[in-house]
XYZ file of N, CA and C in Angstrom:
804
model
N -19.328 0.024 16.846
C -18.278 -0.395 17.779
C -16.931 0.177 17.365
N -16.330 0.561 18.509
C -15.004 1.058 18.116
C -13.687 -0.300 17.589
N -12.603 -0.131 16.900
C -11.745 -0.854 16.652
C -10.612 -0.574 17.714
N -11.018 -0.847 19.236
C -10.033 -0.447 19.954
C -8.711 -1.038 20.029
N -8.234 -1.802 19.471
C -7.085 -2.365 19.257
C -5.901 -1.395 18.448
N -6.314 -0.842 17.305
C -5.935 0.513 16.521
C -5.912 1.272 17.105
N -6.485 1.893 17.823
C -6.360 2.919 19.125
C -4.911 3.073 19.164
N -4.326 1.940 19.389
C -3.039 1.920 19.968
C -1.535 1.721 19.078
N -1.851 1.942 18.023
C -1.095 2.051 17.093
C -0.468 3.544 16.795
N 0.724 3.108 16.413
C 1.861 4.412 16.493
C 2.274 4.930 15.147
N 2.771 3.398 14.828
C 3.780 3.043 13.352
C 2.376 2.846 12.211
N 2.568 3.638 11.345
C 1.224 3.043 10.436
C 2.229 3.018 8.735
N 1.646 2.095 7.980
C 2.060 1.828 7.126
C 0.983 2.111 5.773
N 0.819 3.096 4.987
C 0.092 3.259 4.354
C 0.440 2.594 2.786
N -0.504 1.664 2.134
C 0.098 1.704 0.806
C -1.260 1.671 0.245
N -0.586 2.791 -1.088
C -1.764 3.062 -2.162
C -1.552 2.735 -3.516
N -2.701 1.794 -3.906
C -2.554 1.480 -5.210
C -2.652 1.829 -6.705
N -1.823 1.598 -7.461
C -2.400 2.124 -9.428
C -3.404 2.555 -9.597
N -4.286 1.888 -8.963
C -5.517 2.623 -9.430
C -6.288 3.565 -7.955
N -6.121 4.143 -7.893
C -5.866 5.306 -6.867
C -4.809 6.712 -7.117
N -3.890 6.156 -8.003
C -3.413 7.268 -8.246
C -3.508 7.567 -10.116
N -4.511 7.159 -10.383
C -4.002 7.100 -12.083
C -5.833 7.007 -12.681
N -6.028 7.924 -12.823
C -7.670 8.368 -13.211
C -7.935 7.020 -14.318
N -9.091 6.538 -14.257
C -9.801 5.946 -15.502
C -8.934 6.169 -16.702
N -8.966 6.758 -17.268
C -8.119 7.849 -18.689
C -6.889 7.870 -18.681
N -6.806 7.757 -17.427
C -5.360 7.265 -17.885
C -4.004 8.445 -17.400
N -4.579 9.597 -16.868
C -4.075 11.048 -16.261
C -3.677 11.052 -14.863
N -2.833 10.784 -14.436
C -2.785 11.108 -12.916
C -4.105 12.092 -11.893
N -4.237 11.371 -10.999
C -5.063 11.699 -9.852
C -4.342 12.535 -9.097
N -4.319 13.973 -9.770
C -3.549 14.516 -8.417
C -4.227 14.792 -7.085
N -5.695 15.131 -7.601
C -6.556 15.814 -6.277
C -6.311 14.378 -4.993
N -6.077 13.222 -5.471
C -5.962 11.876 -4.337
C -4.349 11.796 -3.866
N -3.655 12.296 -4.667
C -2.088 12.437 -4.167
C -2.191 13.755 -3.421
N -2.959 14.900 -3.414
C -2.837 15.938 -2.506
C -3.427 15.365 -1.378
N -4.454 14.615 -1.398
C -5.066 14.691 -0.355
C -4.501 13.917 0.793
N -3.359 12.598 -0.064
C -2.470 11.695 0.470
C -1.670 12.439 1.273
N -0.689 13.335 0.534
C -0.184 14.157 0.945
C -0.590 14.847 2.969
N -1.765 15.479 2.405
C -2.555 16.322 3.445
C -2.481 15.506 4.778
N -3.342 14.285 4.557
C -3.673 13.032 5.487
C -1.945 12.836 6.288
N -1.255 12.543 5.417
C -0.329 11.518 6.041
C 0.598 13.098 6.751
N 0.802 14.087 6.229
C 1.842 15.190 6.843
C 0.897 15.491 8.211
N -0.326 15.057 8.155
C -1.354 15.878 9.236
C -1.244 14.444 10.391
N -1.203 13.160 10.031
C -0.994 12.565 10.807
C 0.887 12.878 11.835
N 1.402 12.968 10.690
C 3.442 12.872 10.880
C 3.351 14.097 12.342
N 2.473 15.241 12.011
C 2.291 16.436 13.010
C 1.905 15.815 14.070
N 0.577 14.807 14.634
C 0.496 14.384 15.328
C 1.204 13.617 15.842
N 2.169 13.549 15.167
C 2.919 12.227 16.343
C 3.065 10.822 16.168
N 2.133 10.388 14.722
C 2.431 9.183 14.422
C 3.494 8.939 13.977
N 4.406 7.575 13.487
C 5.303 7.489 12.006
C 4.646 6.862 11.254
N 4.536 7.078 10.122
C 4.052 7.119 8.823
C 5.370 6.695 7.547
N 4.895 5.472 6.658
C 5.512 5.360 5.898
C 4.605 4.860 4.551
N 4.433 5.431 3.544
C 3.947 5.254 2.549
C 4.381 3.941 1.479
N 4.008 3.287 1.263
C 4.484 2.126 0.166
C 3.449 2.557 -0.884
N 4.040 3.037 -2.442
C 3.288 3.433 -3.331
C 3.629 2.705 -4.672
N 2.774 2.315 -4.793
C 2.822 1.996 -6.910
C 2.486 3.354 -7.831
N 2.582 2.557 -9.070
C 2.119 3.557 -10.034
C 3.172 3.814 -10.941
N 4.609 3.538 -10.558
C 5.602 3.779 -11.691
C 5.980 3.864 -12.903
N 4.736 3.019 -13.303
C 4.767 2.442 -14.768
C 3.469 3.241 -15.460
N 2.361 3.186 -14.531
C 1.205 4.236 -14.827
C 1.464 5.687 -14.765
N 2.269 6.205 -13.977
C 2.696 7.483 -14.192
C 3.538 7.470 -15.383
N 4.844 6.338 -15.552
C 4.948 6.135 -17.215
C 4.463 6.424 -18.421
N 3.599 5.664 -18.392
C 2.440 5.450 -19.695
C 2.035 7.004 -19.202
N 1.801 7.648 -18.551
C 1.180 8.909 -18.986
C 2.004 10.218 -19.217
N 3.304 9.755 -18.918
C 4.238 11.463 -19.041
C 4.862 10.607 -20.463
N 4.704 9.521 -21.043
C 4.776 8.992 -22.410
C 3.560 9.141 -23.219
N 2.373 9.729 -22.941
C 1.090 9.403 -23.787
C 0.923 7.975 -24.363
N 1.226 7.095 -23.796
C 0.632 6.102 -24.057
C -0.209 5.147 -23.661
N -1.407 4.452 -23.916
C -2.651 4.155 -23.500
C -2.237 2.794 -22.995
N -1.361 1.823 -23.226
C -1.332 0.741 -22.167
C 0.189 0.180 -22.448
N -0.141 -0.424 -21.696
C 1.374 -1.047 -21.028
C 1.917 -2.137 -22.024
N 3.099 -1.603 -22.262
C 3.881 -2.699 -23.423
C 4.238 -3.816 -22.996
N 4.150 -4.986 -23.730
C 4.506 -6.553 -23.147
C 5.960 -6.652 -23.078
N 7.071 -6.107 -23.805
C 8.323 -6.429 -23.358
C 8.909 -5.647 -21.730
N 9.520 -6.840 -21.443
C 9.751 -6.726 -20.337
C 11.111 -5.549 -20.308
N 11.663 -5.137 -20.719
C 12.405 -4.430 -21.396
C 12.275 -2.552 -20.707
N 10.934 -2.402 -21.506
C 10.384 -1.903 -22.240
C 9.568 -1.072 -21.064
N 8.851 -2.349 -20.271
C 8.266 -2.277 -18.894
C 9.230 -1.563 -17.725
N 10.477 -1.760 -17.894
C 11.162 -1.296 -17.170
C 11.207 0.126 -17.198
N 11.701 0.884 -18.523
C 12.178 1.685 -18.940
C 11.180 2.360 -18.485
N 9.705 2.313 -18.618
C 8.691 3.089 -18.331
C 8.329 3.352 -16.915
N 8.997 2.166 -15.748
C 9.069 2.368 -14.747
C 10.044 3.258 -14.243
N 11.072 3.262 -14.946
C 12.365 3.866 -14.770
C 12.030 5.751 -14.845
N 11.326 6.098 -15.896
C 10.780 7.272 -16.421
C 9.372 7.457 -15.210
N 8.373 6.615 -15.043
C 7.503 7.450 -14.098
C 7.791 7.391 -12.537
N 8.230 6.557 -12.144
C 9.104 6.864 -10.974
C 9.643 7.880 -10.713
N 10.606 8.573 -11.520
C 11.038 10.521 -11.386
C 10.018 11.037 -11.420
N 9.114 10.806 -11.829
C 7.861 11.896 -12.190
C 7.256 11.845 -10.877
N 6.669 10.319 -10.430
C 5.969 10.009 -9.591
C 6.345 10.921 -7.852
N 7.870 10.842 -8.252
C 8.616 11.369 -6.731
C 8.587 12.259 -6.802
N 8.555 13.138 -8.025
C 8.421 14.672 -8.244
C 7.259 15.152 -7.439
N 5.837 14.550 -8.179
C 4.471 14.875 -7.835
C 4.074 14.970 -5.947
N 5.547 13.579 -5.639
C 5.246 13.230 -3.599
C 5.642 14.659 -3.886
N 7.117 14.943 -3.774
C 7.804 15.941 -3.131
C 6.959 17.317 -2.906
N 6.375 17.658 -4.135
C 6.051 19.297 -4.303
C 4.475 19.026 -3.657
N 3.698 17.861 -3.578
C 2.194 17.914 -2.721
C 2.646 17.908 -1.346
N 3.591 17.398 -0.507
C 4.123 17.114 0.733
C 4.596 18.355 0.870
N 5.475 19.109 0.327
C 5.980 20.517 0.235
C 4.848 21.545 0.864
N 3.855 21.402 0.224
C 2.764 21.764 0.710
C 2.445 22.163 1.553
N 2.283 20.953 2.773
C 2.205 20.977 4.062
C 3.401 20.981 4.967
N 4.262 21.425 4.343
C 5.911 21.755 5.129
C 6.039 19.957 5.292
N 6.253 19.121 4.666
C 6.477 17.470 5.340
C 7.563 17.075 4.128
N 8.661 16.880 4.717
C 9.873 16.315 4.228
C 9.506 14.876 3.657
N 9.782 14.321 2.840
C 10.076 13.035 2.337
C 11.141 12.435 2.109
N 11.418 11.301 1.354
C 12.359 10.136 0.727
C 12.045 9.435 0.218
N 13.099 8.587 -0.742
C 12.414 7.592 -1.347
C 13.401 6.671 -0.939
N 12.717 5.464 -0.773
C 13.564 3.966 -0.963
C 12.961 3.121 -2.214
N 13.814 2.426 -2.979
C 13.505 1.684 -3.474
C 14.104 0.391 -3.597
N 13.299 -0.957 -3.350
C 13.472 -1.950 -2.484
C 13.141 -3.646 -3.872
N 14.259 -4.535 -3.765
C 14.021 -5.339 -4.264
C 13.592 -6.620 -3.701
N 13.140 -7.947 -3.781
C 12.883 -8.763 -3.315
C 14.479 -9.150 -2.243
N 15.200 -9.567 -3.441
C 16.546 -10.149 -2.413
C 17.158 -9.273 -1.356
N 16.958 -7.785 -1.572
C 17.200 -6.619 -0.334
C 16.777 -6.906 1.038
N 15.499 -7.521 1.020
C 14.528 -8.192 2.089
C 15.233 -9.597 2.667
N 15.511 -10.011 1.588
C 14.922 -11.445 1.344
C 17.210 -11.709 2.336
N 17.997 -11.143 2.225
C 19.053 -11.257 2.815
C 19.264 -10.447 4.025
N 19.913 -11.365 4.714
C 19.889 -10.368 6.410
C 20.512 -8.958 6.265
N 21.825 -9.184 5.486
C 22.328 -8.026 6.459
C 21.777 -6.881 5.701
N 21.591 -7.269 4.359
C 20.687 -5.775 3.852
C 19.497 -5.143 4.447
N 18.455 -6.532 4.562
C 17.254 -6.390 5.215
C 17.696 -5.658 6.591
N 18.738 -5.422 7.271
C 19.011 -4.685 8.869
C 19.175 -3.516 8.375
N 20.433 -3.244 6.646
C 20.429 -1.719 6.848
C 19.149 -1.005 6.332
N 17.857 -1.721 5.322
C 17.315 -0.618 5.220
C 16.349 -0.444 6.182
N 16.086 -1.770 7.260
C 15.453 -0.985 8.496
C 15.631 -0.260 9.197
N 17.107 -0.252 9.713
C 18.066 0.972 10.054
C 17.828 2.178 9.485
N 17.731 2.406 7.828
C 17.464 3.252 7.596
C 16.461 3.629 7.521
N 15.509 2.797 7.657
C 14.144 3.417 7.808
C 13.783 4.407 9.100
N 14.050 3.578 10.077
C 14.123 3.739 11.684
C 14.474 5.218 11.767
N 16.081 5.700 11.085
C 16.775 6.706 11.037
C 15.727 7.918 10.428
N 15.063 7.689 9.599
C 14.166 8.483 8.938
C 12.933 9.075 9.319
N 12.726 7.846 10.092
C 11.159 8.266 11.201
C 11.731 9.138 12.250
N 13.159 8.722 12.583
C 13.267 9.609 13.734
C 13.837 10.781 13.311
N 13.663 11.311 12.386
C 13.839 12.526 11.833
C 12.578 13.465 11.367
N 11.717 12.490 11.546
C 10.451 12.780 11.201
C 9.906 13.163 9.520
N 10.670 12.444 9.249
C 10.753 12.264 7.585
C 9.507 11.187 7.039
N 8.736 11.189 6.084
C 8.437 10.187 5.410
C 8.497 9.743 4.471
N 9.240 8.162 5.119
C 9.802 7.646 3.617
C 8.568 7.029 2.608
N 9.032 6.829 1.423
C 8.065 6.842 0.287
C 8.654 5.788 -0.286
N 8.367 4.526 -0.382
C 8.754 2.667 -0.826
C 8.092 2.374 -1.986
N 8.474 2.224 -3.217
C 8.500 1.428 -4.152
C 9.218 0.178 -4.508
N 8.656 -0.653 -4.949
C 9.369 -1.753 -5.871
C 10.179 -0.789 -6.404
N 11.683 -1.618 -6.763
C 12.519 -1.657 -7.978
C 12.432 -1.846 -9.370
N 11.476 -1.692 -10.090
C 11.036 -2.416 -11.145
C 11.168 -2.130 -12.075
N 12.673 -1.160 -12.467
C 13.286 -0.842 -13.444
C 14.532 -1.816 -13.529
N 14.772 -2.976 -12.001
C 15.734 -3.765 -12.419
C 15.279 -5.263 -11.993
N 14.173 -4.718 -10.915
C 13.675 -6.121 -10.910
C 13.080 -6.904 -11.662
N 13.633 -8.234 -11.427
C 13.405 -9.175 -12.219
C 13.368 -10.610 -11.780
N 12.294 -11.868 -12.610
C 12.840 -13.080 -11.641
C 13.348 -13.909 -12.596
N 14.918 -14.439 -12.381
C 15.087 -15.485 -13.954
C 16.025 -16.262 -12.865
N 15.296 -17.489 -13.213
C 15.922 -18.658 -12.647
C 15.826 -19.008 -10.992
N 17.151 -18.790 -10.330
C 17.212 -18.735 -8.938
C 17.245 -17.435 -7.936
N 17.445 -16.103 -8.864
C 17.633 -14.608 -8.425
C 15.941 -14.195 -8.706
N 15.852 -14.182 -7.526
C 14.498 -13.995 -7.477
C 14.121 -11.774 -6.926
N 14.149 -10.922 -7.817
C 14.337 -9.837 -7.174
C 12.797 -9.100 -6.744
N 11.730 -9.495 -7.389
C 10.307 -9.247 -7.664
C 9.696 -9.376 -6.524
N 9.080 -8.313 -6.074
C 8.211 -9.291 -4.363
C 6.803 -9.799 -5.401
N 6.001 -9.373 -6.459
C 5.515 -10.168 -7.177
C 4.024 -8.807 -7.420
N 3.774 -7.977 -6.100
C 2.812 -7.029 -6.354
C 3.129 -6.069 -5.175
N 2.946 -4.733 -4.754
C 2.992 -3.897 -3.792
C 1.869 -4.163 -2.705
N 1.132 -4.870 -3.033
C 0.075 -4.991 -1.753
C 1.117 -6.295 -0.835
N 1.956 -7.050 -1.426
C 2.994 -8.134 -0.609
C 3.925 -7.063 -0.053
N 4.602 -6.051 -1.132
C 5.557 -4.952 -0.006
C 4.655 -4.648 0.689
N 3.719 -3.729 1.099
C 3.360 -3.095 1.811
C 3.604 -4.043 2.933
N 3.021 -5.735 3.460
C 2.853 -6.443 4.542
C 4.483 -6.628 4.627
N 5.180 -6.410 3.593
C 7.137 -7.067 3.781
C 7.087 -5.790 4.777
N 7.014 -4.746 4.447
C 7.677 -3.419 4.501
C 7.048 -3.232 6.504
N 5.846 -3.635 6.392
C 5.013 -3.421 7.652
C 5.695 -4.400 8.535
N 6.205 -5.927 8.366
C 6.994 -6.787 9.213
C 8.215 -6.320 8.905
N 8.988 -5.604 8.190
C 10.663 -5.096 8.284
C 10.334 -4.138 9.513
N 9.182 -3.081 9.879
C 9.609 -1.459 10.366
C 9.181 -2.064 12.007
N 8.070 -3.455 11.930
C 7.754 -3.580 12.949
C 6.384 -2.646 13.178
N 5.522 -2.492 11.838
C 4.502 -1.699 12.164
C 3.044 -2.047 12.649
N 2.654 -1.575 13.485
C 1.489 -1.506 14.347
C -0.190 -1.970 13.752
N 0.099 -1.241 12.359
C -1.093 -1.240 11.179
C -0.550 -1.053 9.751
N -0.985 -1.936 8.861
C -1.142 -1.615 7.693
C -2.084 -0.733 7.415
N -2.498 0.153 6.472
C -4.072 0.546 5.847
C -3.612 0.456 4.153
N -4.305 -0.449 3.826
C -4.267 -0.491 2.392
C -5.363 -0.016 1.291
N -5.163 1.249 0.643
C -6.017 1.721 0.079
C -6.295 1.329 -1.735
N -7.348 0.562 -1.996
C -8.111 -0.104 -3.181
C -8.333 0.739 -4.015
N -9.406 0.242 -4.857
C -9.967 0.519 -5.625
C -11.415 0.089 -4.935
N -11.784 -0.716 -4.079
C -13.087 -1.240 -3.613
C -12.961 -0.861 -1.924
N -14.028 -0.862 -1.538
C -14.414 -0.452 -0.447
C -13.720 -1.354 0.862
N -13.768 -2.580 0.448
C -13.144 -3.741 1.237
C -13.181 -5.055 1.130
N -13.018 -5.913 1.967
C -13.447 -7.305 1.135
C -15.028 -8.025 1.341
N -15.526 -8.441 0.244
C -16.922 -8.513 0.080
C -17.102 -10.253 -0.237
N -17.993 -10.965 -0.038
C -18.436 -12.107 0.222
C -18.745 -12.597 -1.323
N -18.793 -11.519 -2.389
C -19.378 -11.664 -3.653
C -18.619 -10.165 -4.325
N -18.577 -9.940 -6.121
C -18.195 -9.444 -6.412
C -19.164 -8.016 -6.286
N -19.004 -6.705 -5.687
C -19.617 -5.797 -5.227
C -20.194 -5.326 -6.700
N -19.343 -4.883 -7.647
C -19.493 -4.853 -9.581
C -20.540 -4.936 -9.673
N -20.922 -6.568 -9.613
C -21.851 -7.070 -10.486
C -22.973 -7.510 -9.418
N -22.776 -7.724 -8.591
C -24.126 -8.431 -7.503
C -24.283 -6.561 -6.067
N -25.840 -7.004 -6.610
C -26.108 -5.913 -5.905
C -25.962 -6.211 -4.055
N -26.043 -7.318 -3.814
C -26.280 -7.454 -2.535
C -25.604 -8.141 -2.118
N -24.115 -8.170 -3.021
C -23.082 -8.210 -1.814
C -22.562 -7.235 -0.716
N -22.051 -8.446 0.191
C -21.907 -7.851 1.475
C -20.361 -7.717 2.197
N -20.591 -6.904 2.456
C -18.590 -6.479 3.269
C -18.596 -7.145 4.399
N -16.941 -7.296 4.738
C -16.820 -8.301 5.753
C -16.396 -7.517 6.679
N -17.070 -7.097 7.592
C -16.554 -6.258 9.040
C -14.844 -6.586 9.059
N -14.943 -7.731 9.883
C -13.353 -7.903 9.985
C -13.322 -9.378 9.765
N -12.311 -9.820 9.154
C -11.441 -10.971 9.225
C -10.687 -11.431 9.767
N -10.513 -12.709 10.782
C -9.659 -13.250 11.673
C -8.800 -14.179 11.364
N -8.929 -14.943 9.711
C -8.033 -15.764 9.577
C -8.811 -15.819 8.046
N -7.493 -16.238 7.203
C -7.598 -16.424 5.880
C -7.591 -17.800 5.724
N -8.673 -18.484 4.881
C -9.112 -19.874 4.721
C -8.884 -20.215 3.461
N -9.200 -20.884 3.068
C -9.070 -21.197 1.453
C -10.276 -20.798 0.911
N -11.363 -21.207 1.402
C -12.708 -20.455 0.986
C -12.513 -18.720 0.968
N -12.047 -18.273 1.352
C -11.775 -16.574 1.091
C -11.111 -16.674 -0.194
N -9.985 -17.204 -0.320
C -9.016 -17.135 -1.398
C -9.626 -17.557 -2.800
N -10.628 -18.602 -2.359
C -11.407 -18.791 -3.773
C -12.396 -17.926 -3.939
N -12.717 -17.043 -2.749
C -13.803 -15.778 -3.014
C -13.390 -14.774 -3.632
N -12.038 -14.687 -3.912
C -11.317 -13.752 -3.569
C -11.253 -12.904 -5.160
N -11.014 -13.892 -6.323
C -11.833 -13.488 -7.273
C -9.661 -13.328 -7.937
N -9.994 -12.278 -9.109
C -8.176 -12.498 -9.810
C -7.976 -11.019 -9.903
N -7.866 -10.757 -11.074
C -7.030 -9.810 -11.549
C -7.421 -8.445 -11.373
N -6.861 -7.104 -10.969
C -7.193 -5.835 -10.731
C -7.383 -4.975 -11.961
N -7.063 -3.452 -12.310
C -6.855 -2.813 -13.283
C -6.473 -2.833 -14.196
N -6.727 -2.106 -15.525
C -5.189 -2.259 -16.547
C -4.315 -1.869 -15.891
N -4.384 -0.631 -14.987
C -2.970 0.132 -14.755
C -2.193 -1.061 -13.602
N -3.003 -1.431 -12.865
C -2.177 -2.370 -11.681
C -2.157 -3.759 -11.944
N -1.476 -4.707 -10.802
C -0.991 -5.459 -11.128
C -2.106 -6.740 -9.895
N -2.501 -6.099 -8.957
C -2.887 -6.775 -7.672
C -4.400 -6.796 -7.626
N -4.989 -8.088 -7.184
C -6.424 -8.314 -7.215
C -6.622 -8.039 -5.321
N -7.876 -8.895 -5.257
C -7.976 -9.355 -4.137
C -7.359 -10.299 -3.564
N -6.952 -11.347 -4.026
C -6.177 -12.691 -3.878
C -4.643 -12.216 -3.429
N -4.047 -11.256 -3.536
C -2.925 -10.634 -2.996
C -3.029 -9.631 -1.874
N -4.125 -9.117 -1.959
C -4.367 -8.436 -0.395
C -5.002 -9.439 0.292
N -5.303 -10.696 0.480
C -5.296 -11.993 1.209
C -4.120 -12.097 1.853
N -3.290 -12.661 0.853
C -1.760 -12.832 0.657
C -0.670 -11.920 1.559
N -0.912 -10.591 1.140
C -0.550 -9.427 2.362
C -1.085 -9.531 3.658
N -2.319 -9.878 3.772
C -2.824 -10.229 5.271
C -2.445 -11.106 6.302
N -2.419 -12.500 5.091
C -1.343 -13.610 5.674
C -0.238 -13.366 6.338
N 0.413 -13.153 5.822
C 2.092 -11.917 5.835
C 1.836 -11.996 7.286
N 0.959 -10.761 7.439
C 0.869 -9.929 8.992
C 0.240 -10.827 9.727
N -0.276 -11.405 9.625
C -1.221 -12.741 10.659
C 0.247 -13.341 11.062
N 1.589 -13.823 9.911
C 2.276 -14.665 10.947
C 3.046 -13.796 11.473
N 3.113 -12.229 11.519
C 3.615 -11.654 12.343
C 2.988 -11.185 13.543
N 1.851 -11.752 13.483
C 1.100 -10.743 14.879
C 0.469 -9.402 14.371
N 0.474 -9.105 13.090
C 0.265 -7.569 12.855
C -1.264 -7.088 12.336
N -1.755 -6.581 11.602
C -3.231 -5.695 11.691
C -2.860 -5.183 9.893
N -4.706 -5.431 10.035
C -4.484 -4.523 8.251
C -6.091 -4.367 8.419
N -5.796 -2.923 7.660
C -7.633 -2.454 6.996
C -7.365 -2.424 5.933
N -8.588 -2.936 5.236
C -8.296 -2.062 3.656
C -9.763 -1.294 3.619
N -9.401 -0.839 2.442
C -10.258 0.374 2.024
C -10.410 1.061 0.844
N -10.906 1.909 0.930
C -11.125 2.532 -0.841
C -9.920 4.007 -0.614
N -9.213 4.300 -2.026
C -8.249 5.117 -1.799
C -9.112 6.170 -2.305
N -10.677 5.938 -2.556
C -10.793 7.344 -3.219
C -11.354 8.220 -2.242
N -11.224 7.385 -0.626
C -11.684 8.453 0.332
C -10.558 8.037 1.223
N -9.741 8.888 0.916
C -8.182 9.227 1.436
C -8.270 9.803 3.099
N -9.645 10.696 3.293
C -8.955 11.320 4.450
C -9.969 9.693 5.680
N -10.453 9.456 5.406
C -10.821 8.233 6.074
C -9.921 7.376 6.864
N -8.747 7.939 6.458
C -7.264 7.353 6.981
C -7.478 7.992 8.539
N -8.070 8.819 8.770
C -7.677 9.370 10.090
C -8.739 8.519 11.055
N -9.819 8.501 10.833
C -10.968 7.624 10.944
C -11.092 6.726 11.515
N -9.961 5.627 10.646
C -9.591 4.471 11.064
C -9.004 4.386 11.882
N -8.225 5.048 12.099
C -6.958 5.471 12.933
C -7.699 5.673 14.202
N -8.863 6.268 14.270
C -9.495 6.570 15.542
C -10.332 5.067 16.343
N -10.363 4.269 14.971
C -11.112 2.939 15.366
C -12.426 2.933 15.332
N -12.523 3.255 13.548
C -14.115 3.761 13.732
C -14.231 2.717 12.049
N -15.408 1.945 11.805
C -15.821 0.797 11.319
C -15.592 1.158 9.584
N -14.647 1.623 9.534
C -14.393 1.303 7.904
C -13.226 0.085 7.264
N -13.948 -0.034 6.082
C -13.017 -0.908 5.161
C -13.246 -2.284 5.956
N -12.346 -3.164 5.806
C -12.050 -4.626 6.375
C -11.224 -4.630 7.500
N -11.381 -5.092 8.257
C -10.133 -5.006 9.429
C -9.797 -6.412 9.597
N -8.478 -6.698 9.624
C -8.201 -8.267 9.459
C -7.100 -8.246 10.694
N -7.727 -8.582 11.655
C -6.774 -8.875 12.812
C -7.056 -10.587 13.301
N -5.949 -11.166 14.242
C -6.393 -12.339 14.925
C -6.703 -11.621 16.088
N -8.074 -12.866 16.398
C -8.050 -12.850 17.770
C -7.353 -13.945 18.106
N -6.749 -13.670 20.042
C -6.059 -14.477 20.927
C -6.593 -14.579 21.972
């Protein structure tokens, strides 16, 4: 069956996770950032807008530092975000270059959102960017974000930007690309005969306790936060697939409304 509802989507919001861009070992994935690249400049040609929400700042870190895992001071954490972030924007720019496709970067804190009149200019500026036919490229802040006390700057994981970022632009579809195929009834790992969930119409508490915890070393987001992101878009009216990032061009696929990953829409 087709996903004819996607059909009709314009604005797509792509976000890809740590572990999607950051090999087992610990080396950047470039062949999945080219192919990101490829996908999203080949969609921008067609006519969609396209905006990327990407992690990895800290994993591209740890690797233009040679170091095998992530330090506990928070400090420390920054600094390494601070350092693979240049790298990370380096790697968009010159794979997008590629395919002649201009980029940008924003980088976005909780309270940026979280206050009106900021939250207007960077939709404004977002807006300004699509209609230039630019694609912008959204990270967390997380060389200053932070949460102490009542200044809350952290959205808490990028699978929550991606659904902030998708209700700021007013977008049509999320597609959120995993580490797992989609969401499964049981842990896919370890039980052979778990089963994927076509689509999802509403998040229950029984999902959330299915939902299982913690993701990668390199990332920060399980399943229980791409719930969480879904929620998001449910009270906006909005749409999300997820999917596996290690089959990148599948993005177009979906796009056509053809049965991959999870599709989590309401029905009305």
């Amino acid at each position: 069956m087709t996903r004819k509802n996607i059909l009709k989507a314009q604005r797509i919001v792509v976000k890809i996770g740590t572990s999607s861009l950051i090999l087992p070992n610990g080396k950047i994935n470039l062949s999945n950032i080219d192919e990101l690249a490829f996908v999203l400049s080949d969609l921008n040609n067609k006519g969609y807008e396209v905006i990327l929400v990407t992690s990895g700042a800290i994993g591209v870190g740890l690797n233009v530092l040679g170091m095998d895992k992530r330090p506990k001071g928070i400090a420390d954490q920054q600094a390494l975000a601070s350092i693979g972030q240049v790298e990370l924007m380096s790697l968009y720019t010159q794979m997008f270059r590629r395919y002649s496709q201009k980029v940008s970067q924003l980088l976005l804190t909780r309270d940026v959102t979280d206050f009106p009149t900021s939250r207007e200019n960077a939709e404004n500026a977002l807006n300004a960017l699509l209609a230039l036919d630019i694609i912008p490229i959204i990270n967390e802040n997380d060389a200053i974000a932070v949460d102490e006390m009542d200044h809350q700057t952290k959205f808490g994981d990028n699978d929550k930007l991606g659904a902030i970022v998708s209700k700021l632009v007013h977008a049509d579809l999320l597609i959120m690309l995993s580490d797992i195929d989609g969401l499964f009834d049981k842990n896919p790992t370890i039980y052979d005969d778990a089963k994927i969930f076509n689509e999802i119409h509403e998040i229950t508490d029984e999902l959330r306790q299915m939902a299982g915890g913690a993701g990668s070393r390199f990332g920060t987001g399980g399943m229980t936060s791409k719930l969480a992101a879904a929620q998001i878009l449910f009270e906006n009216d909005q749409e999300m697939v997820l999917t596996n990032g290690e089959r990148i061009r599948e993005i177009q696929q979906i796009i056509e409304g053809r049965e991959i990953g999870t599709y989590f829409h309401q029905k009305f």
